[in-house]
Amino acid sequence: MASFRLKPGLLLGAATAATQIEGGDANNSWYDWYGRGKIKDQTSPARANDHYQRWAEDLDLMQTMGLQVYRLGIEWSRIEPENGRFDAAALDHYRTELQAIRAGGIRPLLTLHHFTNPRWFEAAGAFSDARNIPVFLRFVTAVIQALGDLVSEYITINEPNVYATLGYAAGDWPPGQQSLPTAMRVMSNLAACHIQAYQLIHEQRLAMGFTDTRVSFAHHMRVFAPRQAWNPWHQAMARLARYLFQDSVAQACFSGRFPWPLQRPRSFKRPEGIQPRLYSDFIALNYYTRSTVSGLADGVRRAAPVNDLGWEIYAPGIVACARDLYRHYRLPIYITENGTCDNHDTFRSRYIFEHLQQLCASELPVERYYHWCFCDNFEWLEGESARFGLVHVDYASQQRTVKASGRFFAEIIRQGGVDEALYQTACRQPYHTQTGELV
Ligand code: BGC
């Protein structure tokens, strides 16, 4: 049946990240990366969506669309522009915005670190050096002191595996290093950051009188499938890729045990958890795609539907990944990111339908779905050229226009699901394969 009802209690909304939408900040590692000519289309994160000035307009749009939850980030380099100097005006800015989000009936989920560092922190070696962990924790403390009464739900670190792999093994992202051991050290240090931030946030909010705190890290997972299901080499490589990229770091962050090849930073002592031995209160899953494995590099099946960046579209994977984490950790599930690069909005509605339908048909306790992303935004290495938004942005005029997929998403919230009629009008869209065939 081409229809589904939302699971009872499942709340829908969208996600963003500070550097990708705010504009106006030249003090972070991605602005520096832009300055070094690394962004494919030469666009700058200092433009982005000008959201730092236009947040009220964007919030109005979210309310018009009926979003129930909103995952947003804060820009560390604005809050702590120099090592140890905190900017009260920047914290006030986020305070005002969070108050407005709450007053608008939208529940915020706050991300503390989403790929970007202040330049001074990057210059000091960032998370490749365990001596910098307390510097991050000092920032977390300042944020909770200033904003903790307004937010009960937190993501400490966004996608430790993507940050470490692209910045320190592949070298495509700042700081452009190519060393697998360093990437593993970064992942280990980020896991230690997550666990200690988890502890800190709970303690500080408890001291403020709040007992409803929920903290996790956003875990990027893919399905890793052998190119030839019967081929033992492909099977082994798929298992290895999966373990190195996502399973080992998940184990470290959730449990505080650092399996090979991760290593517990020497200075790190496992704190007494609020729930000892479990350092997350929910599963936060970012899911986009499936990788087809035959060696070390990722591939895509030839006849598979792909998005405009060539990533396979594979809806059953969202449940496979969530189930995998759930089997281990038995926590409520938040899909903290799911979405697709569809530059002309010709298949995003179908993508949303299929992924939500899979989730709602599953036995899993899914409590939140945050679509990635709200507005088209600065898509890291791709710059402004890769469009993931429910809302179209004309970057020159900064005009926002809700896309057909944005109207469809709003309708799902309004109706509590998708019925056959809505499916027929909104979701009968073709995907394309790598070779341009329609499927
Ligand atoms: C990241 C986002 C990014 C999205 C699409 C995720 O890995 O958290 O910041 O824009 O993927 O590439």
Tab-separated table of N, CA, C and O in Angstrom, residues 1-66:
chain	number	residue	atom	x	y	z
A	1	MET	N	0.843	-1.208	0.000
A	1	MET	CA	0.000	0.000	0.000
A	1	MET	C	0.867	1.244	0.000
A	1	MET	O	1.808	1.361	0.770
A	2	ALA	N	0.513	2.192	-0.858
A	2	ALA	CA	1.316	3.408	-0.921
A	2	ALA	C	0.765	4.438	0.063
A	2	ALA	O	0.256	5.488	-0.322
A	3	SER	N	0.825	4.105	1.336
A	3	SER	CA	0.382	5.047	2.357
A	3	SER	C	0.970	4.602	3.687
A	3	SER	O	1.443	3.464	3.812
A	4	PHE	N	0.999	5.478	4.654
A	4	PHE	CA	1.378	5.089	6.019
A	4	PHE	C	0.844	6.113	7.010
A	4	PHE	O	0.549	7.257	6.630
A	5	ARG	N	0.710	5.695	8.243
A	5	ARG	CA	0.398	6.617	9.338
A	5	ARG	C	1.666	6.806	10.141
A	5	ARG	O	2.433	5.851	10.330
A	6	LEU	N	1.909	8.001	10.658
A	6	LEU	CA	3.085	8.219	11.509
A	6	LEU	C	2.931	7.412	12.791
A	6	LEU	O	1.815	7.262	13.307
A	7	LYS	N	4.026	6.915	13.308
A	7	LYS	CA	3.985	6.204	14.593
A	7	LYS	C	3.473	7.150	15.670
A	7	LYS	O	3.836	8.334	15.662
A	8	PRO	N	2.697	6.657	16.624
A	8	PRO	CA	2.263	7.530	17.715
A	8	PRO	C	3.482	8.110	18.425
A	8	PRO	O	4.438	7.390	18.708
A	9	GLY	N	3.460	9.407	18.663
A	9	GLY	CA	4.565	10.047	19.391
A	9	GLY	C	5.744	10.457	18.525
A	9	GLY	O	6.660	11.109	19.013
A	10	LEU	N	5.732	10.102	17.249
A	10	LEU	CA	6.853	10.501	16.375
A	10	LEU	C	6.678	11.964	15.966
A	10	LEU	O	5.649	12.347	15.416
A	11	LEU	N	7.689	12.793	16.288
A	11	LEU	CA	7.632	14.222	15.953
A	11	LEU	C	8.526	14.509	14.748
A	11	LEU	O	9.619	13.957	14.644
A	12	LEU	N	8.049	15.399	13.875
A	12	LEU	CA	8.772	15.690	12.632
A	12	LEU	C	9.289	17.130	12.603
A	12	LEU	O	8.598	18.050	13.048
A	13	GLY	N	10.463	17.272	12.032
A	13	GLY	CA	11.020	18.616	11.898
A	13	GLY	C	12.192	18.600	10.944
A	13	GLY	O	12.318	17.723	10.105
A	14	ALA	N	13.083	19.580	11.105
A	14	ALA	CA	14.229	19.689	10.195
A	14	ALA	C	15.491	19.983	10.994
A	14	ALA	O	15.429	20.360	12.162
A	15	ALA	N	16.632	19.770	10.316
A	15	ALA	CA	17.924	19.998	10.958
A	15	ALA	C	18.721	21.016	10.154
A	15	ALA	O	18.561	21.135	8.935
A	16	THR	N	19.606	21.735	10.856
A	16	THR	CA	20.567	22.633	10.203
A	16	THR	C	21.872	22.579	10.995
A	16	THR	O	21.924	21.982	12.069
A	17	ALA	N	22.912	23.225	10.468
A	17	ALA	CA	24.174	23.367	11.200
A	17	ALA	C	24.617	24.817	11.054
A	17	ALA	O	24.473	25.405	9.970
A	18	ALA	N	25.170	25.392	12.119
A	18	ALA	CA	25.440	26.831	12.153
A	18	ALA	C	26.243	27.308	10.940
A	18	ALA	O	25.823	28.218	10.216
A	19	THR	N	27.407	26.683	10.702
A	19	THR	CA	28.281	27.181	9.638
A	19	THR	C	27.621	27.076	8.269
A	19	THR	O	27.927	27.843	7.361
A	20	GLN	N	26.708	26.135	8.115
A	20	GLN	CA	26.100	25.933	6.798
A	20	GLN	C	25.023	26.962	6.476
A	20	GLN	O	24.651	27.112	5.314
A	21	ILE	N	24.497	27.638	7.507
A	21	ILE	CA	23.395	28.573	7.221
A	21	ILE	C	23.652	30.013	7.645
A	21	ILE	O	23.115	30.934	7.053
A	22	GLU	N	24.506	30.223	8.677
A	22	GLU	CA	24.519	31.551	9.311
A	22	GLU	C	25.111	32.660	8.449
A	22	GLU	O	24.590	33.761	8.394
A	23	GLY	N	26.249	32.406	7.817
A	23	GLY	CA	26.960	33.473	7.110
A	23	GLY	C	27.582	34.459	8.101
A	23	GLY	O	27.366	34.384	9.308
A	24	GLY	N	28.425	35.359	7.546
A	24	GLY	CA	28.941	36.463	8.352
A	24	GLY	C	30.033	36.105	9.346
A	24	GLY	O	30.374	36.923	10.198
A	25	ASP	N	30.616	34.909	9.249
A	25	ASP	CA	31.672	34.543	10.200
A	25	ASP	C	32.913	34.085	9.430
A	25	ASP	O	32.839	33.147	8.645
A	26	ALA	N	34.024	34.756	9.699
A	26	ALA	CA	35.262	34.411	8.976
A	26	ALA	C	36.285	33.805	9.922
A	26	ALA	O	37.458	33.684	9.580
A	27	ASN	N	35.837	33.412	11.097
A	27	ASN	CA	36.780	33.004	12.143
A	27	ASN	C	36.800	31.492	12.351
A	27	ASN	O	37.198	31.004	13.401
A	28	ASN	N	36.290	30.740	11.356
A	28	ASN	CA	36.226	29.290	11.552
A	28	ASN	C	37.023	28.534	10.497
A	28	ASN	O	37.418	29.090	9.464
A	29	SER	N	37.244	27.255	10.765
A	29	SER	CA	38.122	26.440	9.917
A	29	SER	C	37.597	26.278	8.494
A	29	SER	O	38.369	26.113	7.548
A	30	TRP	N	36.286	26.332	8.311
A	30	TRP	CA	35.753	26.189	6.952
A	30	TRP	C	35.883	27.466	6.141
A	30	TRP	O	36.032	27.425	4.918
A	31	TYR	N	35.869	28.621	6.817
A	31	TYR	CA	36.131	29.859	6.081
A	31	TYR	C	37.576	29.835	5.595
A	31	TYR	O	37.893	30.218	4.470
A	32	ASP	N	38.436	29.340	6.464
A	32	ASP	CA	39.841	29.227	6.112
A	32	ASP	C	40.019	28.277	4.909
A	32	ASP	O	40.758	28.560	3.966
A	33	TRP	N	39.303	27.166	4.939
A	33	TRP	CA	39.362	26.182	3.838
A	33	TRP	C	38.908	26.828	2.531
A	33	TRP	O	39.494	26.620	1.470
A	34	TYR	N	37.849	27.632	2.633
A	34	TYR	CA	37.366	28.388	1.459
A	34	TYR	C	38.478	29.313	0.950
A	34	TYR	O	38.769	29.364	-0.248
A	35	GLY	N	39.128	30.015	1.866
A	35	GLY	CA	40.199	30.949	1.506
A	35	GLY	C	41.357	30.247	0.801
A	35	GLY	O	42.079	30.861	0.009
A	36	ARG	N	41.500	28.968	1.073
A	36	ARG	CA	42.567	28.217	0.411
A	36	ARG	C	42.110	27.604	-0.926
A	36	ARG	O	42.783	26.743	-1.487
A	37	GLY	N	40.947	28.038	-1.389
A	37	GLY	CA	40.474	27.634	-2.722
A	37	GLY	C	39.946	26.211	-2.790
A	37	GLY	O	39.912	25.600	-3.863
A	38	LYS	N	39.520	25.664	-1.656
A	38	LYS	CA	39.139	24.247	-1.635
A	38	LYS	C	37.678	23.972	-1.976
A	38	LYS	O	37.302	22.826	-2.185
A	39	ILE	N	36.824	24.994	-1.969
A	39	ILE	CA	35.397	24.739	-2.203
A	39	ILE	C	35.169	24.631	-3.718
A	39	ILE	O	35.575	25.510	-4.478
A	40	LYS	N	34.510	23.543	-4.128
A	40	LYS	CA	34.437	23.237	-5.563
A	40	LYS	C	33.867	24.375	-6.390
A	40	LYS	O	34.331	24.626	-7.497
A	41	ASP	N	32.818	25.052	-5.897
A	41	ASP	CA	32.229	26.127	-6.704
A	41	ASP	C	32.684	27.513	-6.234
A	41	ASP	O	32.094	28.522	-6.629
A	42	GLN	N	33.712	27.534	-5.388
A	42	GLN	CA	34.300	28.814	-4.906
A	42	GLN	C	33.349	29.656	-4.081
A	42	GLN	O	33.614	30.839	-3.858
A	43	THR	N	32.238	29.090	-3.612
A	43	THR	CA	31.357	29.907	-2.762
A	43	THR	C	31.864	29.863	-1.323
A	43	THR	O	32.569	28.942	-0.925
A	44	SER	N	31.459	30.872	-0.566
A	44	SER	CA	32.019	31.038	0.776
A	44	SER	C	30.971	30.784	1.863
A	44	SER	O	29.825	31.240	1.736
A	45	PRO	N	31.383	30.155	2.960
A	45	PRO	CA	30.425	29.996	4.064
A	45	PRO	C	30.082	31.333	4.714
A	45	PRO	O	29.151	31.405	5.512
A	46	ALA	N	30.814	32.393	4.369
A	46	ALA	CA	30.481	33.698	4.945
A	46	ALA	C	29.205	34.272	4.318
A	46	ALA	O	28.644	35.231	4.809
A	47	ARG	N	28.743	33.671	3.199
A	47	ARG	CA	27.456	34.097	2.645
A	47	ARG	C	26.363	33.145	3.163
A	47	ARG	O	25.508	33.559	3.910
A	48	ALA	N	26.425	31.899	2.734
A	48	ALA	CA	25.428	30.897	3.141
A	48	ALA	C	24.005	31.474	3.064
A	48	ALA	O	23.652	32.115	2.072
A	49	ASN	N	23.208	31.293	4.105
A	49	ASN	CA	21.808	31.743	4.058
A	49	ASN	C	21.582	33.056	4.798
A	49	ASN	O	20.434	33.434	5.026
A	50	ASP	N	22.662	33.682	5.252
A	50	ASP	CA	22.525	34.911	6.039
A	50	ASP	C	21.540	34.701	7.199
A	50	ASP	O	20.829	35.622	7.624
A	51	HIS	N	21.534	33.488	7.697
A	51	HIS	CA	20.540	33.127	8.718
A	51	HIS	C	20.807	33.852	10.043
A	51	HIS	O	19.877	34.061	10.836
A	52	TYR	N	22.042	34.241	10.282
A	52	TYR	CA	22.335	34.939	11.551
A	52	TYR	C	21.506	36.223	11.636
A	52	TYR	O	21.099	36.628	12.712
A	53	GLN	N	21.269	36.850	10.471
A	53	GLN	CA	20.425	38.057	10.445
A	53	GLN	C	18.950	37.701	10.221
A	53	GLN	O	18.076	38.429	10.658
A	54	ARG	N	18.707	36.602	9.511
A	54	ARG	CA	17.335	36.328	9.053
A	54	ARG	C	16.657	35.205	9.814
A	54	ARG	O	15.700	34.619	9.334
A	55	TRP	N	17.181	34.884	11.005
A	55	TRP	CA	16.647	33.708	11.700
A	55	TRP	C	15.161	33.836	12.001
A	55	TRP	O	14.421	32.847	11.965
A	56	ALA	N	14.681	35.069	12.262
A	56	ALA	CA	13.263	35.219	12.631
A	56	ALA	C	12.372	34.877	11.435
A	56	ALA	O	11.346	34.196	11.581
A	57	GLU	N	12.808	35.303	10.254
A	57	GLU	CA	12.067	34.988	9.022
A	57	GLU	C	12.039	33.463	8.807
A	57	GLU	O	11.014	32.873	8.468
A	58	ASP	N	13.188	32.821	9.042
A	58	ASP	CA	13.253	31.362	8.860
A	58	ASP	C	12.374	30.636	9.876
A	58	ASP	O	11.725	29.641	9.559
A	59	LEU	N	12.359	31.169	11.082
A	59	LEU	CA	11.521	30.556	12.111
A	59	LEU	C	10.038	30.685	11.740
A	59	LEU	O	9.255	29.736	11.911
A	60	ASP	N	9.655	31.840	11.204
A	60	ASP	CA	8.263	32.013	10.744
A	60	ASP	C	7.893	30.942	9.735
A	60	ASP	O	6.816	30.356	9.789
A	61	LEU	N	8.831	30.698	8.808
A	61	LEU	CA	8.589	29.709	7.760
A	61	LEU	C	8.430	28.304	8.372
A	61	LEU	O	7.556	27.537	7.967
A	62	MET	N	9.268	28.003	9.352
A	62	MET	CA	9.161	26.692	10.017
A	62	MET	C	7.794	26.545	10.670
A	62	MET	O	7.179	25.483	10.615
A	63	GLN	N	7.336	27.628	11.281
A	63	GLN	CA	6.020	27.565	11.940
A	63	GLN	C	4.912	27.400	10.922
A	63	GLN	O	3.992	26.622	11.118
A	64	THR	N	5.035	28.125	9.801
A	64	THR	CA	4.024	27.999	8.744
A	64	THR	C	3.955	26.558	8.256
A	64	THR	O	2.898	26.036	7.939
A	65	MET	N	5.115	25.908	8.186
A	65	MET	CA	5.154	24.527	7.698
A	65	MET	C	4.736	23.529	8.779
A	65	MET	O	4.604	22.339	8.510
A	66	GLY	N	4.584	24.002	9.994
A	66	GLY	CA	4.106	23.133	11.077
A	66	GLY	C	5.184	22.261	11.710
A	66	GLY	O	4.865	21.263	12.373
